[in-house]
XYZ file of N, CA and C in Angstrom:
789
model
N 21.893 2.262 -79.374
C 21.274 3.575 -79.153
C 19.919 3.388 -78.472
N 19.731 4.050 -77.336
C 18.451 3.982 -76.636
C 17.433 4.905 -77.302
N 16.180 4.780 -76.874
C 15.158 5.703 -77.375
C 15.514 7.148 -77.011
N 16.142 7.330 -75.845
C 16.547 8.680 -75.429
C 17.593 9.226 -76.387
N 18.608 8.425 -76.686
C 19.651 8.859 -77.622
C 19.045 9.183 -78.984
N 18.134 8.324 -79.454
C 17.521 8.530 -80.763
C 16.672 9.800 -80.786
N 15.951 10.053 -79.707
C 15.101 11.249 -79.666
C 15.941 12.520 -79.692
N 17.017 12.555 -78.927
C 17.846 13.755 -78.932
C 18.592 13.923 -80.245
N 18.967 12.828 -80.889
C 19.597 12.924 -82.209
C 18.619 13.520 -83.216
N 17.352 13.104 -83.136
C 16.325 13.630 -84.038
C 16.064 15.108 -83.775
N 15.969 15.486 -82.499
C 15.763 16.894 -82.150
C 16.921 17.757 -82.636
N 18.134 17.246 -82.452
C 19.321 17.991 -82.894
C 19.297 18.190 -84.409
N 18.928 17.138 -85.121
C 18.874 17.211 -86.579
C 17.838 18.239 -87.031
N 16.740 18.328 -86.293
C 15.674 19.272 -86.643
C 15.905 20.673 -86.084
N 16.956 20.839 -85.277
C 17.230 22.133 -84.680
C 16.196 22.546 -83.645
N 15.648 21.566 -82.922
C 14.600 21.835 -81.938
C 15.081 21.547 -80.529
N 14.504 22.278 -79.574
C 14.778 22.029 -78.169
C 13.828 20.951 -77.636
N 14.227 20.291 -76.571
C 13.448 19.193 -76.000
C 12.517 19.700 -74.902
N 11.350 19.077 -74.846
C 10.458 19.320 -73.718
C 10.223 17.989 -73.000
N 10.580 17.971 -71.715
C 10.453 16.784 -70.875
C 9.380 17.073 -69.829
N 8.437 16.139 -69.669
C 7.366 16.313 -68.688
C 7.459 15.236 -67.619
N 7.350 15.661 -66.370
C 7.344 14.747 -65.224
C 5.916 14.558 -64.733
N 5.539 13.295 -64.501
C 4.305 12.987 -63.784
C 4.615 11.903 -62.749
N 3.774 11.813 -61.739
C 3.928 10.789 -60.712
C 3.073 9.586 -61.067
N 3.670 8.414 -61.167
C 2.926 7.198 -61.461
C 1.885 6.933 -60.379
N 0.631 6.762 -60.796
C -0.430 6.428 -59.851
C -1.119 7.596 -59.198
N -0.788 8.813 -59.593
C -1.412 10.004 -58.998
C -2.429 10.606 -59.970
N -3.644 10.853 -59.532
C -4.226 10.567 -58.213
C -4.699 9.118 -58.079
N -4.758 8.418 -59.213
C -5.059 6.993 -59.233
C -4.451 6.425 -60.501
N -4.423 5.095 -60.602
C -3.714 4.452 -61.709
C -4.303 4.844 -63.056
N -5.626 4.802 -63.196
C -6.233 5.034 -64.510
C -6.084 6.489 -64.959
N -6.262 7.430 -64.036
C -6.080 8.838 -64.388
C -4.639 9.104 -64.776
N -3.728 8.529 -64.010
C -2.303 8.692 -64.291
C -1.957 8.117 -65.661
N -2.498 6.952 -65.995
C -2.211 6.349 -67.291
C -2.823 7.161 -68.426
N -4.029 7.667 -68.214
C -4.668 8.503 -69.240
C -3.820 9.738 -69.536
N -3.261 10.340 -68.482
C -2.394 11.499 -68.664
C -1.119 11.095 -69.397
N -0.516 9.990 -68.976
C 0.731 9.548 -69.587
C 0.571 9.288 -71.079
N -0.492 8.588 -71.453
C -0.671 8.238 -72.856
C -0.953 9.466 -73.718
N -1.423 10.566 -73.090
C -1.703 11.782 -73.837
C -0.519 12.719 -73.976
N 0.563 12.464 -73.238
C 1.699 13.390 -73.233
C 2.376 13.531 -74.603
N 2.648 12.442 -75.330
C 3.299 12.625 -76.637
C 2.482 13.504 -77.585
N 1.172 13.328 -77.590
C 0.325 14.149 -78.444
C 0.300 15.608 -78.034
N 0.664 15.880 -76.779
C 0.734 17.263 -76.287
C 2.100 17.891 -76.537
N 2.973 17.171 -77.224
C 4.274 17.736 -77.576
C 5.419 17.331 -76.678
N 5.214 16.350 -75.799
C 6.269 15.921 -74.890
C 7.256 15.016 -75.632
N 8.531 15.346 -75.530
C 9.582 14.577 -76.209
C 10.089 13.414 -75.370
N 10.152 13.602 -74.057
C 10.607 12.565 -73.132
C 9.692 12.600 -71.919
N 9.225 11.431 -71.490
C 8.397 11.328 -70.288
C 9.281 10.935 -69.109
N 9.161 11.712 -68.046
C 9.855 11.399 -66.796
C 8.788 10.903 -65.824
N 8.861 9.638 -65.478
C 7.822 9.005 -64.674
C 8.321 8.811 -63.253
N 7.659 9.461 -62.315
C 8.059 9.368 -60.916
C 7.626 8.049 -60.301
N 8.533 7.419 -59.572
C 8.234 6.196 -58.824
C 7.918 6.607 -57.387
N 6.688 6.410 -56.909
C 6.335 6.863 -55.558
C 7.235 6.237 -54.496
N 7.601 7.073 -53.529
C 8.481 6.628 -52.442
C 8.081 7.357 -51.169
N 8.264 6.698 -50.046
C 7.805 7.242 -48.769
C 8.631 8.412 -48.258
N 9.878 8.565 -48.728
C 10.766 9.598 -48.183
C 11.477 10.338 -49.310
N 10.728 11.087 -50.131
C 11.300 11.749 -51.307
C 12.023 13.044 -50.954
N 13.258 12.935 -50.505
C 13.957 14.056 -49.883
C 14.278 15.197 -50.849
N 14.338 14.942 -52.147
C 14.672 16.005 -53.093
C 13.445 16.749 -53.597
N 12.255 16.277 -53.210
C 11.027 16.825 -53.770
C 10.339 17.774 -52.804
N 9.695 18.777 -53.383
C 8.932 19.724 -52.605
C 7.545 19.205 -52.282
N 6.736 20.026 -51.606
C 5.418 19.569 -51.129
C 4.502 19.063 -52.238
N 4.555 19.674 -53.420
C 3.639 19.273 -54.496
C 3.883 17.832 -54.916
N 5.138 17.481 -55.151
C 5.444 16.128 -55.604
C 5.430 15.147 -54.434
N 5.822 15.593 -53.252
C 5.699 14.725 -52.073
C 4.248 14.278 -51.881
N 3.335 15.234 -51.985
C 1.920 14.921 -51.785
C 1.398 14.017 -52.893
N 1.878 14.231 -54.107
C 1.487 13.355 -55.216
C 1.925 11.921 -54.948
N 3.149 11.760 -54.443
C 3.631 10.435 -54.102
C 2.810 9.784 -52.999
N 2.412 10.592 -52.020
C 1.588 10.071 -50.938
C 0.223 9.622 -51.449
N -0.365 10.414 -52.360
C -1.653 10.016 -52.951
C -1.507 8.695 -53.714
N -0.414 8.585 -54.477
C -0.201 7.371 -55.257
C -0.024 6.150 -54.358
N 0.787 6.303 -53.314
C 1.009 5.188 -52.392
C -0.285 4.808 -51.670
N -1.055 5.811 -51.269
C -2.323 5.540 -50.591
C -3.295 4.806 -51.505
N -3.164 5.058 -52.803
C -4.008 4.385 -53.778
C -3.509 3.012 -54.175
N -2.407 2.557 -53.565
C -1.910 1.217 -53.820
C -0.855 1.123 -54.900
N -0.259 2.257 -55.311
C 0.759 2.207 -56.356
C 2.035 1.579 -55.804
N 2.615 0.701 -56.598
C 3.827 -0.010 -56.231
C 4.796 0.014 -57.403
N 5.983 -0.510 -57.192
C 6.936 -0.639 -58.283
C 6.374 -1.540 -59.380
N 5.765 -2.661 -59.015
C 5.205 -3.563 -60.016
C 4.111 -2.880 -60.825
N 3.237 -2.133 -60.161
C 2.153 -1.451 -60.875
C 2.695 -0.331 -61.750
N 3.793 0.293 -61.320
C 4.425 1.312 -62.156
C 4.961 0.684 -63.440
N 5.613 -0.456 -63.314
C 6.129 -1.138 -64.498
C 4.991 -1.634 -65.383
N 3.887 -2.066 -64.785
C 2.719 -2.462 -65.578
C 2.167 -1.273 -66.374
N 2.194 -0.112 -65.762
C 1.742 1.109 -66.438
C 2.612 1.389 -67.666
N 3.923 1.183 -67.519
C 4.838 1.378 -68.640
C 4.549 0.354 -69.741
N 4.279 -0.892 -69.366
C 3.959 -1.918 -70.367
C 2.701 -1.549 -71.155
N 1.697 -1.040 -70.464
C 0.468 -0.611 -71.152
C 0.770 0.519 -72.125
N 1.605 1.443 -71.693
C 1.977 2.553 -72.570
C 2.717 2.030 -73.798
N 3.645 1.110 -73.588
C 4.456 0.571 -74.685
C 3.608 -0.219 -75.695
N 2.476 -0.754 -75.272
C 1.597 -1.453 -76.202
C 1.037 -0.502 -77.256
N 1.028 0.812 -76.939
C 0.501 1.818 -77.856
C 1.597 2.705 -78.446
N 2.699 2.854 -77.750
C 3.744 3.800 -78.143
C 5.099 3.163 -77.866
N 5.798 2.827 -78.927
C 7.101 2.191 -78.769
C 8.250 3.144 -79.071
N 7.958 4.443 -79.186
C 8.975 5.406 -79.574
C 9.306 6.434 -78.501
N 8.316 6.889 -77.746
C 8.557 7.958 -76.777
C 9.449 7.458 -75.641
N 10.567 8.113 -75.387
C 11.448 7.679 -74.289
C 10.796 7.870 -72.922
N 11.062 6.924 -72.032
C 10.567 6.997 -70.657
C 11.751 6.899 -69.701
N 11.871 7.883 -68.830
C 12.883 7.893 -67.774
C 12.169 7.673 -66.443
N 12.595 6.684 -65.703
C 12.038 6.445 -64.372
C 12.852 7.238 -63.365
N 12.166 8.101 -62.608
C 12.863 8.945 -61.632
C 12.410 8.581 -60.230
N 13.385 8.373 -59.358
C 13.017 8.049 -57.991
C 14.229 7.889 -57.095
N 14.104 6.985 -56.137
C 15.098 6.803 -55.099
C 15.541 5.339 -55.078
N 16.696 5.100 -54.473
C 17.329 3.798 -54.607
C 16.655 2.697 -53.786
N 16.015 3.064 -52.683
C 15.508 2.050 -51.764
C 14.598 1.016 -52.434
N 13.581 1.405 -53.219
C 12.726 0.385 -53.842
C 13.488 -0.520 -54.812
N 14.502 0.043 -55.479
C 15.314 -0.744 -56.411
C 16.193 -1.720 -55.644
N 16.822 -1.226 -54.589
C 17.673 -2.079 -53.742
C 16.860 -3.216 -53.139
N 15.652 -2.886 -52.688
C 14.803 -3.906 -52.073
C 14.406 -4.984 -53.071
N 14.198 -4.581 -54.303
C 13.847 -5.532 -55.355
C 15.047 -6.389 -55.765
N 16.227 -5.795 -55.670
C 17.440 -6.434 -56.184
C 17.769 -5.818 -57.531
N 18.993 -5.304 -57.673
C 19.345 -4.544 -58.867
C 19.170 -5.365 -60.140
N 19.684 -6.568 -60.173
C 19.601 -7.376 -61.395
C 18.160 -7.674 -61.775
N 17.365 -8.023 -60.788
C 15.949 -8.318 -61.051
C 15.216 -7.061 -61.513
N 15.486 -5.950 -60.838
C 14.848 -4.696 -61.236
C 15.206 -4.320 -62.672
N 16.472 -4.370 -63.020
C 16.895 -3.975 -64.360
C 16.281 -4.873 -65.423
N 16.206 -6.163 -65.153
C 15.582 -7.078 -66.110
C 14.108 -6.732 -66.304
N 13.409 -6.451 -65.212
C 11.987 -6.117 -65.299
C 11.762 -4.759 -65.955
N 12.608 -3.796 -65.619
C 12.438 -2.442 -66.150
C 12.722 -2.395 -67.648
N 13.765 -3.063 -68.098
C 14.067 -3.068 -69.531
C 12.986 -3.817 -70.297
N 12.498 -4.909 -69.724
C 11.417 -5.654 -70.386
C 10.156 -4.799 -70.499
N 9.883 -3.999 -69.463
C 8.687 -3.154 -69.477
C 8.791 -2.023 -70.492
N 10.010 -1.534 -70.733
C 10.189 -0.457 -71.695
C 10.747 0.827 -71.128
N 11.388 0.754 -69.945
C 12.075 1.908 -69.374
C 13.394 2.111 -70.119
N 13.680 3.378 -70.459
C 14.881 3.693 -71.245
C 16.013 4.290 -70.421
N 15.683 4.895 -69.286
C 16.707 5.561 -68.488
C 16.272 5.700 -67.047
N 17.233 5.993 -66.194
C 16.987 6.139 -64.769
C 17.564 7.453 -64.265
N 16.827 8.097 -63.361
C 17.350 9.181 -62.540
C 17.125 8.750 -61.096
N 18.204 8.499 -60.386
C 18.117 8.054 -58.990
C 18.883 9.074 -58.165
N 18.144 9.941 -57.491
C 18.733 11.169 -56.962
C 19.597 10.950 -55.730
N 19.466 9.798 -55.068
C 20.229 9.599 -53.833
C 21.389 8.619 -54.002
N 21.859 8.433 -55.233
C 23.057 7.627 -55.483
C 24.130 8.528 -56.092
N 25.149 8.901 -55.330
C 26.210 9.758 -55.861
C 27.129 8.977 -56.796
N 27.979 9.667 -57.560
C 28.889 8.987 -58.492
C 29.799 7.963 -57.812
N 30.112 8.188 -56.541
C 30.961 7.235 -55.817
C 30.314 5.851 -55.704
N 29.010 5.782 -55.929
C 28.280 4.519 -55.824
C 27.894 3.981 -57.203
N 28.625 4.335 -58.252
C 28.250 3.917 -59.599
C 28.175 2.403 -59.772
N 28.984 1.678 -59.021
C 28.946 0.218 -59.132
C 27.613 -0.363 -58.671
N 26.898 0.387 -57.821
C 25.631 -0.105 -57.276
C 24.574 -0.271 -58.368
N 24.399 0.765 -59.203
C 23.291 0.766 -60.159
C 23.651 1.368 -61.505
N 24.421 2.453 -61.505
C 24.716 3.164 -62.747
C 25.363 2.243 -63.785
N 26.451 1.604 -63.423
C 27.160 0.760 -64.384
C 26.354 -0.481 -64.770
N 25.702 -1.159 -63.828
C 24.832 -2.267 -64.243
C 23.692 -1.823 -65.166
N 23.124 -0.632 -64.915
C 22.040 -0.137 -65.772
C 22.532 0.090 -67.193
N 23.702 0.696 -67.312
C 24.230 0.942 -68.644
C 24.576 -0.366 -69.345
N 25.056 -1.338 -68.600
C 25.343 -2.647 -69.183
C 24.061 -3.309 -69.680
N 22.945 -3.013 -69.005
C 21.645 -3.561 -69.396
C 21.004 -2.790 -70.547
N 21.676 -1.728 -71.012
C 21.167 -0.966 -72.149
C 20.354 0.248 -71.787
N 20.432 0.694 -70.544
C 19.712 1.886 -70.097
C 20.646 3.071 -69.972
N 20.095 4.255 -70.180
C 20.834 5.465 -69.841
C 20.721 5.720 -68.340
N 21.792 6.252 -67.753
C 21.768 6.675 -66.355
C 22.036 8.165 -66.351
N 21.036 8.925 -65.962
C 21.053 10.382 -66.092
C 21.389 10.980 -64.738
N 22.399 11.805 -64.728
C 22.892 12.389 -63.482
C 22.434 13.847 -63.376
N 22.255 14.294 -62.151
C 21.902 15.686 -61.890
C 23.153 16.495 -61.559
N 23.256 17.674 -62.182
C 24.233 18.688 -61.784
C 23.461 19.864 -61.198
N 24.063 20.552 -60.263
C 23.376 21.622 -59.544
C 24.244 22.883 -59.523
N 23.680 23.996 -59.050
C 24.493 25.211 -58.940
C 25.705 25.049 -58.017
N 25.672 24.051 -57.147
C 26.801 23.839 -56.237
C 27.799 22.796 -56.759
N 27.568 22.269 -57.964
C 28.519 21.327 -58.569
C 29.656 22.128 -59.192
N 30.765 22.256 -58.475
C 31.850 23.120 -58.952
C 32.708 22.397 -59.988
N 33.704 23.102 -60.517
C 34.511 22.554 -61.612
C 35.353 21.355 -61.186
N 35.603 21.202 -59.916
C 36.332 20.011 -59.446
C 35.400 18.803 -59.394
N 34.161 19.027 -59.026
C 33.194 17.944 -58.880
C 32.577 17.529 -60.213
N 32.424 18.477 -61.129
C 31.675 18.234 -62.360
C 32.189 17.034 -63.170
N 33.511 16.880 -63.374
C 33.962 15.719 -64.161
C 33.537 14.381 -63.558
N 33.506 14.311 -62.233
C 33.078 13.068 -61.578
C 31.587 12.816 -61.837
N 30.809 13.876 -61.791
C 29.373 13.755 -62.043
C 29.111 13.290 -63.474
N 29.901 13.799 -64.415
C 29.684 13.496 -65.830
C 30.278 12.156 -66.262
N 31.145 11.574 -65.448
C 31.971 10.445 -65.874
C 31.168 9.298 -66.487
N 30.119 8.855 -65.819
C 29.330 7.728 -66.323
C 27.896 8.116 -66.678
N 27.662 9.412 -66.852
C 26.341 9.885 -67.231
C 26.103 9.614 -68.708
N 24.856 9.285 -69.052
C 24.511 9.079 -70.459
C 23.084 9.551 -70.699
N 22.718 9.697 -71.974
C 21.380 10.173 -72.322
C 21.304 11.679 -72.361
N 21.326 12.291 -71.188
C 21.417 13.746 -71.065
C 21.838 14.084 -69.651
N 22.255 15.318 -69.460
C 22.557 15.840 -68.125
C 21.359 16.664 -67.671
N 20.905 16.404 -66.462
C 19.780 17.155 -65.899
C 20.378 18.230 -64.998
N 20.267 19.490 -65.438
C 20.771 20.584 -64.602
C 19.649 21.131 -63.742
N 19.849 21.097 -62.441
C 18.886 21.621 -61.473
C 19.136 23.122 -61.340
N 18.157 23.913 -61.757
C 18.390 25.348 -61.932
C 18.499 26.126 -60.627
N 18.003 25.544 -59.538
C 17.997 26.255 -58.253
C 18.518 25.321 -57.172
N 18.995 25.888 -56.085
C 19.333 25.066 -54.929
C 18.052 24.818 -54.135
N 17.923 23.608 -53.620
C 16.740 23.300 -52.826
C 15.881 22.248 -53.487
N 14.615 22.187 -53.081
C 13.696 21.137 -53.503
C 12.900 21.570 -54.727
N 12.210 20.595 -55.341
C 11.383 20.881 -56.505
C 10.277 21.862 -56.134
N 9.966 22.756 -57.089
C 8.863 23.679 -56.914
C 9.129 24.816 -55.950
N 10.389 25.005 -55.554
C 10.679 25.956 -54.485
C 10.834 27.396 -54.965
N 11.281 27.598 -56.191
C 11.546 28.944 -56.683
C 11.484 28.933 -58.207
N 11.552 30.125 -58.788
C 11.482 30.237 -60.243
C 12.882 30.218 -60.841
N 13.015 29.508 -61.954
C 14.288 29.465 -62.669
C 14.484 30.759 -63.452
N 15.709 31.246 -63.509
C 16.033 32.464 -64.230
C 17.052 32.157 -65.320
N 16.700 32.482 -66.551
C 17.567 32.153 -67.679
C 18.937 32.817 -67.548
N 18.961 34.030 -66.986
C 20.235 34.726 -66.836
C 21.194 34.019 -65.909
N 20.653 33.307 -64.921
C 21.490 32.529 -64.015
C 21.855 31.174 -64.618
N 20.915 30.600 -65.356
C 21.088 29.245 -65.880
C 22.053 29.198 -67.055
N 21.996 30.188 -67.941
C 22.788 30.171 -69.170
C 24.273 29.926 -68.961
N 24.943 30.681 -68.098
C 26.377 30.451 -67.877
C 26.683 29.071 -67.307
N 25.782 28.555 -66.468
C 26.001 27.228 -65.893
C 25.876 26.137 -66.949
N 24.908 26.297 -67.842
C 24.762 25.335 -68.934
C 26.008 25.354 -69.819
N 26.509 26.542 -70.112
C 27.723 26.649 -70.928
C 28.907 25.979 -70.248
N 28.980 26.134 -68.939
C 30.076 25.516 -68.181
C 30.010 23.992 -68.278
N 28.801 23.452 -68.191
C 28.641 21.996 -68.294
C 28.935 21.517 -69.712
N 28.433 22.252 -70.706
C 28.602 21.828 -72.095
C 30.066 21.897 -72.534
N 30.866 22.669 -71.834
C 32.300 22.711 -72.141
C 32.987 21.401 -71.776
N 32.314 20.581 -70.951
C 32.928 19.331 -70.490
C 32.205 18.073 -70.969
N 31.144 18.220 -71.762
C 30.419 17.046 -72.245
C 29.727 17.356 -73.560
N 29.539 16.324 -74.373
C 28.766 16.450 -75.609
C 27.304 16.085 -75.397
N 26.946 15.680 -74.194
C 25.565 15.308 -73.915
C 24.650 16.532 -73.911
N 23.374 16.362 -74.283
C 22.418 17.466 -74.118
C 22.291 17.846 -72.644
N 22.088 19.122 -72.395
C 21.863 19.603 -71.029
C 20.422 20.110 -70.948
N 19.640 19.458 -70.105
C 18.226 19.774 -69.944
C 18.042 20.366 -68.549
N 17.295 21.461 -68.466
C 17.174 22.207 -67.213
C 15.799 21.995 -66.597
N 15.786 21.696 -65.311
C 14.543 21.526 -64.580
C 14.542 22.277 -63.264
N 13.399 22.242 -62.586
C 13.107 22.940 -61.316
C 12.760 24.406 -61.617
N 11.614 24.835 -61.144
C 11.260 26.249 -61.184
C 10.696 26.754 -62.501
N 10.213 25.864 -63.365
C 9.637 26.274 -64.660
C 8.143 25.992 -64.596
N 7.325 27.042 -64.752
C 5.886 26.889 -64.526
C 5.018 27.425 -65.647
N 5.598 28.177 -66.573
C 4.805 28.839 -67.608
C 5.427 28.607 -68.977
N 4.633 28.774 -70.060
C 5.213 28.686 -71.400
C 6.347 29.681 -71.609
N 6.221 30.861 -71.003
C 7.255 31.877 -71.160
C 8.557 31.453 -70.495
N 8.462 30.886 -69.290
C 9.688 30.445 -68.622
C 10.267 29.213 -69.312
N 9.403 28.352 -69.868
C 9.894 27.199 -70.633
C 10.684 27.669 -71.845
N 10.179 28.685 -72.528
C 10.876 29.228 -73.703
C 12.200 29.862 -73.297
N 12.183 30.617 -72.211
C 13.400 31.307 -71.779
C 14.489 30.316 -71.374
N 14.120 29.289 -70.616
C 15.112 28.318 -70.158
C 15.586 27.443 -71.316
N 14.663 26.982 -72.153
C 15.067 26.177 -73.308
C 15.967 26.978 -74.242
N 15.802 28.291 -74.242
C 16.618 29.137 -75.098
C 18.084 29.166 -74.720
N 18.402 28.815 -73.473
C 19.804 28.812 -73.030
C 20.314 27.405 -72.760
N 19.502 26.388 -73.090
C 19.883 24.991 -72.855
C 19.426 24.165 -74.054
N 19.490 22.849 -73.918
C 19.014 21.962 -74.975
C 17.553 21.581 -74.783
N 16.958 22.089 -73.728
C 15.564 21.824 -73.450
C 15.276 22.022 -71.985
N 14.036 21.745 -71.589
C 13.649 21.955 -70.193
C 12.718 20.851 -69.722
N 12.617 20.751 -68.397
C 11.743 19.795 -67.724
C 10.729 20.577 -66.900
N 9.464 20.166 -66.968
C 8.450 20.713 -66.067
C 7.807 19.554 -65.326
N 7.723 19.687 -64.008
C 7.124 18.643 -63.198
C 6.073 19.160 -62.240
N 6.498 19.966 -61.267
C 5.587 20.396 -60.202
C 4.360 21.123 -60.747
N 4.527 21.937 -61.772
C 3.388 22.693 -62.324
C 2.350 21.753 -62.932
N 2.812 20.670 -63.568
C 1.884 19.699 -64.149
C 1.198 18.902 -63.044
N 1.980 18.459 -62.073
C 1.430 17.701 -60.949
C 0.410 18.548 -60.190
N 0.705 19.841 -60.021
C -0.210 20.738 -59.314
C -1.515 20.916 -60.082
N -1.432 21.007 -61.396
C -2.641 21.160 -62.218
C -3.558 19.959 -62.045
N -2.967 18.777 -61.990
C -3.758 17.564 -61.781
C -4.340 17.542 -60.374
N -3.555 17.993 -59.392
C -4.009 17.988 -57.999
C -5.165 18.950 -57.772
N -5.260 19.980 -58.615
C -6.370 20.928 -58.507
C -7.694 20.329 -58.959
N -7.641 19.114 -59.493
C -8.859 18.459 -59.942
C -9.209 18.743 -61.386
N -8.287 19.347 -62.115
C -8.563 19.593 -63.527
C -8.685 18.269 -64.270
N -9.621 18.168 -65.224
C -9.707 16.943 -66.009
C -8.461 16.755 -66.863
N -8.169 15.508 -67.194
C -6.951 15.208 -67.938
C -6.840 16.003 -69.237
N -7.898 16.136 -70.054
C -7.747 16.933 -71.283
C -7.297 18.367 -71.014
N -7.765 18.941 -69.902
C -7.363 20.310 -69.564
C -5.896 20.349 -69.131
N -5.463 19.341 -68.378
C -4.054 19.265 -67.988
C -3.176 19.101 -69.229
N -3.624 18.287 -70.175
C -2.850 18.090 -71.404
C -2.781 19.369 -72.232
N -3.834 20.175 -72.201
C -3.776 21.481 -72.879
C -2.698 22.359 -72.242
N -2.605 22.314 -70.922
C -1.565 23.063 -70.220
C -0.186 22.549 -70.600
N -0.037 21.226 -70.635
C 1.234 20.638 -71.051
C 1.594 21.081 -72.460
N 0.618 21.088 -73.348
C 0.872 21.505 -74.734
C 1.353 22.951 -74.796
N 0.826 23.810 -73.923
C 1.272 25.205 -73.915
C 2.726 25.303 -73.441
N 3.094 24.486 -72.462
C 4.484 24.461 -71.993
C 5.409 23.926 -73.074
N 4.971 22.841 -73.737
C 5.780 22.275 -74.822
C 5.947 23.286 -75.955
N 4.884 24.018 -76.248
C 4.970 25.036 -77.282
C 5.979 26.113 -76.931
N 6.031 26.478 -75.644
C 7.039 27.440 -75.209
C 8.433 26.919 -75.412
N 8.691 25.686 -74.977
C 10.024 25.108 -75.127
C 10.416 24.972 -76.599
N 9.469 24.541 -77.421
C 9.777 24.316 -78.831
C 9.924 25.620 -79.615
N 9.475 26.721 -79.029
C 9.609 28.006 -79.709
C 10.992 28.610 -79.532
N 11.768 28.042 -78.614
C 13.080 28.614 -78.278
C 14.075 28.413 -79.426
């Protein structure tokens, strides 16, 4: 059982919804990013989704693209991202960490070497948005063999013929993308999301967590109310980009977590 599996089992036992927070590793700099990361569990975050900066983040909107550019300009690398996770693990050995990014940096490192380094650092799961299920032999199956969850995205365009293939080797949780398009592009609507979550849950026992388009405690509560929890990313990244101090950003995160946990 991974930390992700254990966390969702605990949430289920307590009858609580999950709140997942996304931040970009190294944005706006390594120390600020680490200070934010280490404060997330205390702000009510159940799972940390840590973005790996990449030069061509095709699934991300301007807010997260710019965050990645700031991180890369500041010298953030895959090695420094893993070092950040090791520092976090020295203080917190319970909070699950999902590394989210693209396949190119992993491929360049070599899958076996990357998985050995990532598991040693304390990564619990992967979201790699540009590897479809047809490429499971590339990373998904080796990751699961190494003891990691591989979390797949389902979208509004994932129809009933495609869905079983998407779910086939998914573990940890299913990430449902509430809108078509890039991150931060539109607001999620619970009335649209609810039936889609039910459709997915009819085919899997995994938790279904909804992301994209959630910016307020009210929307976090509404979306978590029709799913097993929600993810907020762009709104948190934007708050940091506005120059707010980390304690103020963590207060905002706590308000979002409170919304999700109230569902």
